[in-house]
Short mmCIF file of C-alpha atoms in Angstrom, two decimals:
data_model
loop_
_atom_site.label_atom_id
_atom_site.label_comp_id
_atom_site.label_asym_id
_atom_site.label_seq_id
_atom_site.Cartn_x
_atom_site.Cartn_y
_atom_site.Cartn_z
CA MET R 180 -15.65 18.31 9.38
CA ASN R 181 -18.39 15.91 8.78
CA LEU R 182 -19.31 14.11 11.96
CA ASN R 183 -21.95 11.34 10.26
CA VAL R 184 -18.15 9.46 8.38
CA GLY R 185 -17.35 9.14 11.94
CA LEU R 186 -20.45 7.42 12.97
CA GLU R 187 -21.50 5.17 10.56
CA GLY R 188 -19.22 3.12 10.98
CA SER R 189 -19.99 2.32 14.63
CA SER R 190 -22.89 0.65 13.47
CA ILE R 191 -23.45 -2.36 10.77
CA THR R 192 -27.59 -0.47 9.71
CA ARG R 193 -26.53 2.85 9.26
CA PRO R 194 -25.25 3.10 5.64
CA PRO R 195 -21.94 4.14 4.77
CA PHE R 196 -21.32 7.98 4.39
CA PHE R 197 -21.03 10.02 1.00
CA ASP R 198 -19.99 13.70 0.59
CA GLY R 199 -18.78 14.22 -2.54
CA ASN R 200 -15.56 12.78 -1.69
CA ASN R 201 -14.06 9.33 -2.52
CA TYR R 202 -16.92 8.06 -4.29
CA SER R 203 -15.53 4.39 -5.51
CA PHE R 204 -14.27 4.01 -2.41
CA TRP R 205 -18.56 4.47 -0.97
CA LYS R 206 -19.88 2.91 -4.30
CA THR R 207 -18.18 -0.12 -3.46
CA ARG R 208 -19.44 -0.16 0.12
CA MET R 209 -22.87 1.03 -0.77
CA GLU R 210 -23.51 -1.92 -2.51
CA ILE R 211 -22.39 -4.29 -0.61
CA PHE R 212 -24.54 -2.51 2.52
CA LEU R 213 -27.52 -3.08 -0.36
CA GLN R 214 -27.06 -6.37 -0.56
CA SER R 215 -26.96 -7.13 2.73
CA LEU R 216 -30.33 -5.24 4.17
CA ASP R 217 -32.15 -6.43 0.95
CA TYR R 218 -31.31 -8.09 -2.18
CA GLN R 219 -33.99 -6.76 -3.64
CA LEU R 220 -32.70 -3.60 -2.92
CA TRP R 221 -30.39 -3.94 -4.97
CA HIS R 222 -31.98 -5.24 -8.43
CA ILE R 223 -34.42 -2.11 -7.79
CA ILE R 224 -31.52 0.00 -7.39
CA VAL R 225 -29.45 -2.10 -10.79
CA ASN R 226 -32.33 -2.77 -12.82
CA GLY R 227 -35.50 -0.01 -11.90
CA PRO R 228 -38.82 -0.76 -9.97
CA ARG R 229 -41.02 -3.03 -11.63
CA MET R 230 -44.56 -0.75 -11.88
CA PRO R 231 -47.32 -3.74 -11.32
CA THR R 232 -49.27 -4.39 -14.20
CA ARG R 233 -52.19 -5.76 -15.92
CA THR R 234 -52.95 -7.57 -19.39
CA ILE R 235 -56.01 -7.23 -21.24
CA GLU R 236 -56.89 -8.93 -24.27
CA GLY R 237 -53.01 -9.31 -24.58
CA VAL R 238 -52.04 -5.79 -23.86
CA VAL R 239 -49.87 -5.00 -21.06
CA SER R 240 -50.60 -1.81 -19.59
CA LEU R 241 -50.06 -0.21 -15.50
CA LYS R 242 -52.75 -1.30 -13.22
CA PRO R 243 -55.09 1.46 -11.62
CA GLU R 244 -53.85 1.92 -7.73
CA ASN R 245 -57.43 0.31 -6.84
CA GLU R 246 -57.01 -2.75 -8.65
CA TYR R 247 -53.54 -3.31 -6.29
CA ASN R 248 -52.67 -6.12 -4.78
CA ASP R 249 -50.49 -6.92 -1.66
CA ASN R 250 -47.52 -7.38 -3.59
CA ASP R 251 -48.01 -5.07 -5.76
CA PHE R 252 -47.27 -2.58 -2.68
CA ARG R 253 -44.53 -4.52 -1.74
CA MET R 254 -42.56 -4.01 -5.07
CA LEU R 255 -43.32 -0.23 -5.02
CA GLN R 256 -42.55 -0.01 -1.10
CA LEU R 257 -38.83 -1.27 -2.44
CA ASN R 258 -38.26 1.03 -4.44
CA SER R 259 -39.36 3.69 -1.80
CA LYS R 260 -36.98 1.99 0.70
CA ALA R 261 -34.40 1.93 -1.48
CA LYS R 262 -34.39 5.76 -1.89
CA HIS R 263 -34.59 6.26 1.70
CA VAL R 264 -31.82 4.37 1.95
CA LEU R 265 -29.54 6.43 -0.39
CA PHE R 266 -31.04 9.55 0.88
CA CYS R 267 -29.63 8.69 3.98
CA ALA R 268 -26.45 7.85 2.46
CA VAL R 269 -25.85 11.52 1.24
CA GLY R 270 -25.25 14.98 1.81
CA PRO R 271 -27.15 17.42 1.40
CA ASN R 272 -25.42 19.08 -1.61
CA GLU R 273 -26.03 14.72 -2.92
CA PHE R 274 -29.43 15.58 -2.02
CA ASN R 275 -30.33 18.83 -3.74
CA ARG R 276 -28.50 16.24 -7.18
CA ILE R 277 -31.11 13.49 -6.85
CA SER R 278 -33.85 15.00 -4.83
CA LEU R 279 -36.08 15.25 -7.53
CA CYS R 280 -35.13 11.94 -8.89
CA ASP R 281 -38.73 9.23 -9.23
CA THR R 282 -36.25 6.15 -9.26
CA ALA R 283 -33.80 4.66 -6.99
CA LYS R 284 -32.59 3.48 -9.89
CA GLU R 285 -32.48 7.40 -11.78
CA MET R 286 -30.36 8.45 -8.21
CA TRP R 287 -27.45 5.71 -8.33
CA ASP R 288 -27.63 6.71 -11.67
CA LEU R 289 -27.07 10.26 -11.82
CA LEU R 290 -24.03 9.68 -8.82
CA LYS R 291 -22.32 7.37 -11.33
CA VAL R 292 -22.49 10.00 -14.13
CA THR R 293 -21.80 12.60 -11.57
CA TYR R 294 -18.35 10.92 -10.12
CA GLU R 295 -17.93 8.57 -12.55
CA GLY R 296 -18.16 11.32 -15.83
CA THR R 297 -20.07 9.89 -18.95
CA ASN R 298 -19.39 6.41 -20.77
CA GLN R 299 -16.59 8.23 -22.75
CA VAL R 300 -15.01 9.51 -19.54
CA LYS R 301 -14.73 6.28 -18.39
CA GLU R 302 -12.65 4.97 -21.18
CA SER R 303 -10.36 7.70 -20.81
CA LYS R 304 -10.01 6.95 -16.96
CA ILE R 305 -10.16 3.60 -17.13
CA SER R 306 -6.91 3.72 -19.95
CA MET R 307 -5.23 6.18 -17.50
CA LEU R 308 -5.21 3.44 -15.33
CA VAL R 309 -4.59 0.35 -16.95
CA HIS R 310 -1.42 2.42 -18.52
CA GLU R 311 -0.91 3.09 -14.55
CA TYR R 312 -1.38 -0.60 -13.79
CA GLU R 313 0.68 -1.78 -17.66
CA LEU R 314 4.03 0.40 -15.83
CA PHE R 315 3.54 -0.90 -12.17
CA LEU R 316 7.11 -1.73 -10.06
CA MET R 317 7.34 -1.74 -6.87
CA HIS R 318 9.85 1.00 -5.32
CA ASP R 319 12.93 0.82 -3.70
CA ASN R 320 13.57 -0.23 -0.09
CA GLU R 321 9.39 -0.05 -0.66
CA SER R 322 7.59 -2.77 1.72
CA ILE R 323 5.65 -5.49 -0.07
CA SER R 324 2.02 -4.49 2.42
CA ASP R 325 2.69 -1.12 0.53
CA MET R 326 3.34 -2.22 -2.23
CA PHE R 327 0.16 -4.66 -2.73
CA THR R 328 -1.70 -1.65 -1.73
CA ARG R 329 -0.72 0.79 -4.37
CA PHE R 330 -1.88 -2.36 -6.37
CA THR R 331 -5.41 -2.57 -5.25
CA THR R 332 -6.12 0.68 -4.98
CA ILE R 333 -5.01 0.63 -9.29
CA VAL R 334 -7.02 -3.06 -9.17
CA ASN R 335 -9.79 -1.60 -7.45
CA SER R 336 -10.02 1.43 -9.03
CA LEU R 337 -10.76 -0.32 -12.42
CA LYS R 338 -12.94 -2.96 -11.29
CA ASN R 339 -15.02 -0.14 -10.22
CA LEU R 340 -15.03 0.96 -14.18
CA GLY R 341 -15.69 -2.05 -15.25
CA LYS R 342 -12.48 -3.16 -16.04
CA ASN R 343 -11.38 -6.09 -14.53
CA TYR R 344 -8.11 -8.64 -14.45
CA SER R 345 -8.25 -12.26 -13.43
CA ASN R 346 -6.80 -13.61 -10.60
CA GLN R 347 -3.91 -15.30 -12.79
CA GLU R 348 -3.36 -11.91 -14.41
CA LEU R 349 -3.14 -10.54 -11.08
CA VAL R 350 -0.96 -12.84 -9.85
CA ARG R 351 1.74 -12.98 -13.37
CA LYS R 352 1.80 -8.73 -12.91
CA ILE R 353 3.16 -9.24 -8.62
CA LEU R 354 5.74 -11.05 -9.61
CA ARG R 355 7.13 -9.53 -12.79
CA CYS R 356 6.70 -6.07 -10.91
CA LEU R 357 9.54 -7.22 -8.15
CA PRO R 358 12.91 -5.70 -7.64
CA ARG R 359 16.21 -7.91 -9.55
CA ASN R 360 16.85 -9.11 -6.40
CA TRP R 361 14.13 -11.16 -5.64
CA THR R 362 14.76 -13.34 -8.72
CA PRO R 363 15.21 -16.77 -6.71
CA LYS R 364 12.02 -16.52 -4.91
CA VAL R 365 9.85 -15.52 -8.94
CA THR R 366 11.58 -18.48 -9.91
CA THR R 367 10.87 -20.89 -7.46
CA ILE R 368 7.06 -19.30 -6.88
CA GLU R 369 6.43 -19.96 -10.69
CA GLU R 370 8.29 -23.34 -11.13
CA ALA R 371 6.68 -24.81 -7.72
CA LYS R 372 3.42 -23.57 -8.11
CA ASP R 373 0.14 -23.48 -10.80
CA LEU R 374 -0.29 -19.20 -11.20
CA SER R 375 -3.30 -20.29 -13.04
CA THR R 376 -5.16 -21.56 -9.79
CA LEU R 377 -2.20 -19.27 -6.91
CA PRO R 378 -4.79 -17.34 -4.52
CA LEU R 379 -3.19 -13.67 -4.88
CA GLU R 380 -3.16 -14.32 -0.89
CA GLN R 381 -1.49 -16.84 -0.69
CA LEU R 382 1.31 -15.31 -3.32
CA LEU R 383 1.46 -11.86 -0.82
CA GLY R 384 1.97 -14.65 2.36
CA SER R 385 4.87 -16.40 1.15
CA LEU R 386 5.81 -13.41 -0.39
CA MET R 387 5.65 -11.48 3.02
CA THR R 388 7.50 -14.83 4.95
CA HIS R 389 10.06 -14.34 2.41
CA GLU R 390 10.79 -10.62 3.16
CA THR R 391 10.61 -11.57 6.75
CA THR R 392 13.53 -13.24 6.02
CA MET R 393 15.88 -11.44 3.67
CA LYS R 394 15.52 -9.06 6.52
CA SER R 395 16.70 -11.49 9.38
CA HIS R 396 19.54 -12.23 6.69
CA GLU R 397 20.65 -8.46 5.92
CA HIS R 398 20.27 -7.84 9.97
CA VAL R 399 23.54 -10.58 10.55
CA GLU R 400 25.60 -9.47 7.95
CA THR R 401 24.82 -5.88 9.50
CA LYS R 402 25.98 -6.94 12.62
CA LYS R 403 28.79 -9.06 10.93
CA LYS R 404 30.36 -6.56 9.25
CA LYS R 405 30.02 -4.01 12.14
CA THR R 406 31.58 -5.75 14.25
CA ILE R 407 34.20 -7.02 11.92
CA ALA R 408 34.73 -3.24 11.26
CA LEU R 409 34.98 -2.52 14.51
CA ARG R 410 37.42 -5.02 15.11
CA ALA R 411 39.79 -3.72 12.16
CA SER R 412 39.32 -0.69 14.23
CA ARG R 413 40.58 -1.53 17.64
CA GLU R 414 43.20 -3.77 15.54
CA GLU R 415 44.42 -0.76 13.88
CA SER R 416 44.51 1.81 17.03
CA GLU R 417 46.40 -0.80 18.87
CA SER R 418 49.14 -0.94 15.64
CA ASP R 419 49.23 2.84 15.55
CA GLU R 420 49.59 2.67 19.39
CA ASP R 421 52.83 -0.33 18.60
CA ASP R 422 54.19 2.37 16.38
CA ASP R 423 54.61 4.57 19.02
CA ILE R 424 56.31 2.73 21.66
CA VAL R 425 58.81 1.55 19.06
CA LEU R 426 59.54 4.94 18.02
CA ILE R 427 59.48 6.66 21.55
CA SER R 428 62.01 3.72 21.88
CA ASN R 429 63.96 4.34 19.20
CA GLN R 430 64.56 7.78 20.33
CA PHE R 431 65.23 7.07 23.64
CA LYS R 432 68.09 4.64 22.92
CA LYS R 433 69.43 7.67 20.24
CA PHE R 434 69.00 10.00 23.91
CA LEU R 435 70.90 7.28 25.86
CA LYS R 436 74.21 7.41 22.94
CA SER R 437 74.53 10.83 22.74
CA GLN R 438 74.57 11.11 26.30
CA LYS R 439 77.30 8.08 26.62
CA GLY R 440 79.35 9.70 24.07
CA LYS R 441 79.33 12.65 26.46
CA LYS R 442 79.94 11.36 29.30
CA VAL R 443 83.04 10.24 28.11
CA PHE R 444 84.32 12.71 26.67
CA LYS R 445 84.56 14.10 30.38
CA LYS R 446 86.40 11.22 31.59
CA LYS R 447 89.02 11.50 28.78
CA PHE R 448 89.09 15.08 29.07
CA PRO R 449 87.94 16.56 32.20
CA GLN R 450 91.20 18.98 32.08
CA GLU R 451 90.76 20.63 28.72
CA GLU R 452 87.21 21.21 29.85
CA GLU R 453 87.92 23.15 33.21
CA SER R 454 90.16 25.66 30.82
CA SER R 455 87.39 25.79 28.73
CA LYS R 456 85.11 27.49 31.34
CA LYS R 457 87.97 29.02 32.78
#
């Protein structure tokens, strides 16, 4: 386990650390870090350093070092600073990979090709992610928050590869991916909101609020069903008890009748009964 991964999050002056895993995540964070540190650093990494030049009789050539001015030294220093930041942001394996590069742009591009691939590989990844995006649906029993996390992972991966969707496209895709029981809510949003200007985060908030309401109603309905089931069970139990009482009562009445018949027989024929005993 690399301890730098845990340490870098504790300081805004420490660059995001890259250990060879999750390049897209690191790349996005590194871009923001460099831009916040000095936007010229990011410009140099994207476009390469501006080497000091001079023009003599219409011919442009590199300046000899003894003719450098303060601005020339600053531009060269920015390239070294950008290289230093990149070196501090990578582990030993990546350091060895980029250590022979002369400019920060070469270092950045080498990492990009290594982990994103060539244009052909990149297009293949984009095609796969676009297919995943187009087939994206909310899973059964999945929360809006979890669904949105999966969705943004796909969208961000595409964005890192240069494939972008407009806010309107993302909003419509989210609405299309919802299950059938969300249809009334989707219809309400489409009728009440202008989807071309509806912010994605506002849509998310609206869906999460509706989800909470739905869960609350489901909870109430579940309690009602349990109460009805319990009441029915009690009534059935009481009914069974009543049936048992009626059955016992009927059996007892039959018993009394049978005993009464025996007593009448004894009263009418007492001598015969005694002689039969003898």
